[in-house]
Protein backbone atom coordinates (compact mmCIF):
# COMPACT_ATOMS: atom_id res chain seq x y z
CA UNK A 1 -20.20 13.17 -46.05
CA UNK A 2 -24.17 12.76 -45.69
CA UNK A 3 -25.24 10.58 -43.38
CA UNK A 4 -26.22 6.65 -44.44
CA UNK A 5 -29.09 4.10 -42.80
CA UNK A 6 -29.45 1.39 -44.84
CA UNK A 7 -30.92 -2.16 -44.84
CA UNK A 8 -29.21 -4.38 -46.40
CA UNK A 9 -28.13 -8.59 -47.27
CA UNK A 10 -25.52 -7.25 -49.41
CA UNK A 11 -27.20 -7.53 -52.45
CA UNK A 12 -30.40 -6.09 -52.12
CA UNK A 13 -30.08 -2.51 -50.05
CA UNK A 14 -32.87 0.28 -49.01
CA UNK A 15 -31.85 3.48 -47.86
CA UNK A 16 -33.76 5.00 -44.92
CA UNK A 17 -31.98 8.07 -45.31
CA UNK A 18 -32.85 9.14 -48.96
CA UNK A 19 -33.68 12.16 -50.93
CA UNK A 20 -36.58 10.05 -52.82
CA UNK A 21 -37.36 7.05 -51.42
CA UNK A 22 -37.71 6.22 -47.65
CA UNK A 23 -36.90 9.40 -46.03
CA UNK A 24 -36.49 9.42 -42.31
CA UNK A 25 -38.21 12.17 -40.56
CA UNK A 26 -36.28 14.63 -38.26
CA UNK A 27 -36.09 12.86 -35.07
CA UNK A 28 -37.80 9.83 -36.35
CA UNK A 29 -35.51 6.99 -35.20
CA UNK A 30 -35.67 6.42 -31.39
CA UNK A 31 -32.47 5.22 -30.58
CA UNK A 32 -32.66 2.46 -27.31
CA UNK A 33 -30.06 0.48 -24.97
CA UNK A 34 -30.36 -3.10 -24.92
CA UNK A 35 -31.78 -4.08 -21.71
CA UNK A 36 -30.39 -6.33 -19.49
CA UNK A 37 -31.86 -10.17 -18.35
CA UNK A 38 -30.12 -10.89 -14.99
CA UNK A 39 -30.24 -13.71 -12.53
CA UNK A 40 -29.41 -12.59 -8.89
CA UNK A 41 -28.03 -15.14 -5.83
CA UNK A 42 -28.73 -14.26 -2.12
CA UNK A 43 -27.36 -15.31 1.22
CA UNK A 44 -28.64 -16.09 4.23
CA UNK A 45 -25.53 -15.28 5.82
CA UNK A 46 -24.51 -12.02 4.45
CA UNK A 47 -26.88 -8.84 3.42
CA UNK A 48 -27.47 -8.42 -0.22
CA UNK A 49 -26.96 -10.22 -3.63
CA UNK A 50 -24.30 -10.81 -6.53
CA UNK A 51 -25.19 -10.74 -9.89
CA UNK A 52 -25.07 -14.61 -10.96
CA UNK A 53 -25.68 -14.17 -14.65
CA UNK A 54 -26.49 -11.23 -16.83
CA UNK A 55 -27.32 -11.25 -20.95
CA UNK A 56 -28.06 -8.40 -22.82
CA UNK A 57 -31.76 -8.45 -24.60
CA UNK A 58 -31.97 -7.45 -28.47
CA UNK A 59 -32.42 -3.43 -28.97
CA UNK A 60 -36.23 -2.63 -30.53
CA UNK A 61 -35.82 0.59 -32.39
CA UNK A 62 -38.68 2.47 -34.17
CA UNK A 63 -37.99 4.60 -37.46
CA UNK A 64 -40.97 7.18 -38.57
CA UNK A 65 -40.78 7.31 -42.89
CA UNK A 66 -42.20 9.25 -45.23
CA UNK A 67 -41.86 7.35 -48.52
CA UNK A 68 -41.53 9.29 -51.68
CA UNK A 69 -41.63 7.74 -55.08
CA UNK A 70 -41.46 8.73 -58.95
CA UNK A 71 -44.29 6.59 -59.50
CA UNK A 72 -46.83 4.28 -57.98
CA UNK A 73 -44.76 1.24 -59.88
CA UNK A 74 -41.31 2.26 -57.54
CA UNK A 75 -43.62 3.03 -54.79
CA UNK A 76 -44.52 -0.92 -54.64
CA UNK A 77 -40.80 -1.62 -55.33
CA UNK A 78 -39.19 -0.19 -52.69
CA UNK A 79 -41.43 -1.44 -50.02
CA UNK A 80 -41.21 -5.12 -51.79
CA UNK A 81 -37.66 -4.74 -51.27
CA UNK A 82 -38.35 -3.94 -47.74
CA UNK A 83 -40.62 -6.55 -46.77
CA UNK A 84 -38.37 -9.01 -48.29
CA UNK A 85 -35.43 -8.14 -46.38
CA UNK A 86 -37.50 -8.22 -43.19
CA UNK A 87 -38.32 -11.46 -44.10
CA UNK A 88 -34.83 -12.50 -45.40
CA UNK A 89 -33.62 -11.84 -41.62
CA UNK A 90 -37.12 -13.26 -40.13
CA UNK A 91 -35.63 -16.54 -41.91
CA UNK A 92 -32.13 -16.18 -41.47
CA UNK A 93 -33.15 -17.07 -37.27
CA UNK A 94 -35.40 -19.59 -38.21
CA UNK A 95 -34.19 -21.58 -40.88
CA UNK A 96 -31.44 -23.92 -41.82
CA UNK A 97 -31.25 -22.81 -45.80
CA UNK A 98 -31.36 -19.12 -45.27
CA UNK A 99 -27.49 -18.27 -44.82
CA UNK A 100 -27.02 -14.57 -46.14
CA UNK A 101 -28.06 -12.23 -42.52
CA UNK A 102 -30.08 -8.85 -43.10
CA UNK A 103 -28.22 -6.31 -41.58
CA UNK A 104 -28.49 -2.21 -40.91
CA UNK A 105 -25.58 -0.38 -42.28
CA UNK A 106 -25.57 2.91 -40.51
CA UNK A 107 -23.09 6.21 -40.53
CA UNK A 108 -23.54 9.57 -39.34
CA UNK A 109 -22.33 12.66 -40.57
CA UNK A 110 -19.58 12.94 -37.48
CA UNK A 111 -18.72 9.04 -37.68
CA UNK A 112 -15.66 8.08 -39.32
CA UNK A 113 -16.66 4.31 -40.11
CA UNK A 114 -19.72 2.62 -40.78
CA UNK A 115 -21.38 0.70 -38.38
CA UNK A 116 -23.54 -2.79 -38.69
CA UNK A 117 -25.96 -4.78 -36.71
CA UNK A 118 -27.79 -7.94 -37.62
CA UNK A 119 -31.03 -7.37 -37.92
CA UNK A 120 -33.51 -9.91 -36.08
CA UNK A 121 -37.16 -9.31 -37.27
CA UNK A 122 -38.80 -6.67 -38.48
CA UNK A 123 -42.13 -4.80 -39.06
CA UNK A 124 -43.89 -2.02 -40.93
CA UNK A 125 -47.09 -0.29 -40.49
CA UNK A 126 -48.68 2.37 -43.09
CA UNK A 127 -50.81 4.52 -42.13
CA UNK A 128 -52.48 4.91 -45.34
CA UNK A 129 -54.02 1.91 -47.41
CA UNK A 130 -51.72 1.62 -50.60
CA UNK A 131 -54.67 1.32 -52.63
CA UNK A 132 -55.63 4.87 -51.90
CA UNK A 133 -52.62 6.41 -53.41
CA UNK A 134 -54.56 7.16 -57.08
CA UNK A 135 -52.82 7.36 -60.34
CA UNK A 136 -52.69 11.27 -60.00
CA UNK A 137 -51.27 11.18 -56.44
CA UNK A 138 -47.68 12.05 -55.96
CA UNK A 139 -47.29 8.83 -54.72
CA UNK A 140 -46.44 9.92 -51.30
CA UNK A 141 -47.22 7.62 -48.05
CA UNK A 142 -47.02 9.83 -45.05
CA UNK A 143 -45.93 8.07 -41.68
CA UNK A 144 -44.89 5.04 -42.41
CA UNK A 145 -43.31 3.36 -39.35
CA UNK A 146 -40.82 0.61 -39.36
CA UNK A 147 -39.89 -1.51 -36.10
CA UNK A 148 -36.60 -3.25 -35.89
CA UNK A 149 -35.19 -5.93 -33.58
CA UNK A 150 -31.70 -5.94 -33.55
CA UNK A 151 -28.47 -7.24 -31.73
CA UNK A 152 -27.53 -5.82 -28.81
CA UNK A 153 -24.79 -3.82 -29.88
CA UNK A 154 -22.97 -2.34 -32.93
CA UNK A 155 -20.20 -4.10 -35.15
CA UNK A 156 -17.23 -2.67 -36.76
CA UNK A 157 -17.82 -5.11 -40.17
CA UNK A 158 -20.88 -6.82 -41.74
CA UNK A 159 -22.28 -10.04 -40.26
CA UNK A 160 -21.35 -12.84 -42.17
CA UNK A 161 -17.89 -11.34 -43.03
CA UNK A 162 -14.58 -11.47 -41.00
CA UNK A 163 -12.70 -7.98 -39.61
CA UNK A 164 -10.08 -6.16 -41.43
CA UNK A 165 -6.70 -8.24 -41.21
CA UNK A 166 -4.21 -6.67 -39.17
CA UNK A 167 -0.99 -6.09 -41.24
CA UNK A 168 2.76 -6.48 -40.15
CA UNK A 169 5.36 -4.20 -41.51
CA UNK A 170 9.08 -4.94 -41.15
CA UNK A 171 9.05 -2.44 -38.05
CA UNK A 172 6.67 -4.01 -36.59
CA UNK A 173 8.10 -7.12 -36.46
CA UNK A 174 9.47 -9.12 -33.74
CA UNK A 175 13.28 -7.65 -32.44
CA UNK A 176 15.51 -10.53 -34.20
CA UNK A 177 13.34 -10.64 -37.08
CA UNK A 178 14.16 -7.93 -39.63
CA UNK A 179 12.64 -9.52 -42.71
CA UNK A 180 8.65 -8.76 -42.96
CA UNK A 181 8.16 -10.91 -45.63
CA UNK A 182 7.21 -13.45 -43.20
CA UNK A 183 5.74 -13.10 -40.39
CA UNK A 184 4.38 -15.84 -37.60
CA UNK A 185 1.49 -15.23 -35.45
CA UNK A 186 0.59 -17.50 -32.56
CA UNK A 187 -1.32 -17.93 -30.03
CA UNK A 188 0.53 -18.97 -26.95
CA UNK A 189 -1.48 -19.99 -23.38
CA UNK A 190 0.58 -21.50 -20.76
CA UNK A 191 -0.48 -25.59 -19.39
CA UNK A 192 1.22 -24.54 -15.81
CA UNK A 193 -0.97 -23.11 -13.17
């Protein structure tokens, strides 16, 4: 299966990864770690530190485009679609009425599932005014570069939506039990210390 970056609320989605369209370039997306904040405690009594707090920072990664369109009409679609899910998720972390999260959707050729992270804020840059792609043109804009803030790390589902449920069969239920037709999951925590 072909690889997949997308953008995406769940209703509006634009491929990064696209025969015509946004096209990533070959070693276009630089691919970071989330850096680390910490907060370090010393002692006068004993030689070094301990880490007293540590929270991982959002991951900014850069994606080099070239975007390729059938006309100069989907040319200014498909980046209206983009700059309104960039600011979709822009307003998702600042607003109260903005509820549905932007996301990136992303699978690679050796990955068995997708992948998603919430997207934070986002920018592009084009290196070419749009109003000097002409009538004529091939409506082509060369190195178009999109910056992405996202979460620190990768989910197995969308944001917004709960996991996969886990499913009991009736050998996986509990030794007495030998009816699956009902099961009953708890949570137990013990009140004794």
């Amino acid at each position: 299966m072909a690889s997949e970056i997308k953008i995406t609320d769940g209703s509006t989605t634009v491929s990064l990864k696209n025969t015509t369209g946004f096209e990533l370039l070959r070693r276009g997306w630089n691919q970071r770690e989330p850096g680390a904040r910490s907060i370090h405690r010393s002692s006068i009594f004993t030689p070094g530190r301990s880490l007293a707090l540590r929270t991982d920072e959002n991951v900014i990664e850069n994606m080099r485009l070239v975007l390729q369109a059938s006309s100069n009409d989907n040319l200014a679609a498909q980046l209206q679609s983009l700059f309104y899910l960039l600011d979709r998720a822009r307003k998702y972390q600042t607003t109260d009425w903005q509820q549905t999260p932007v996301y990136l959707e992303v699978k690679t050729d050796s990955e068995t599932n997708t992948r998603y992270s919430l997207v934070v804020d986002g920018n592009i840059r084009l290196n070419r005014s749009l109003m000097d792609c002409e009538v004529t043109d091939d409506s082509t804009v060369d190195g178009v570069a999109l910056t992405i803030e996202r979460e620190p790390y990768w989910r197995s589902h969308a944001p917004g939506t709960l996991p996969t449920a886990i499913t009991l069969s009736a050998s996986g239920s509990p030794s007495p039990q030998d009816d699956a037709t009902v099961q009953v999951v708890g949570n137990h925590r013990s009140s004794t210390v």
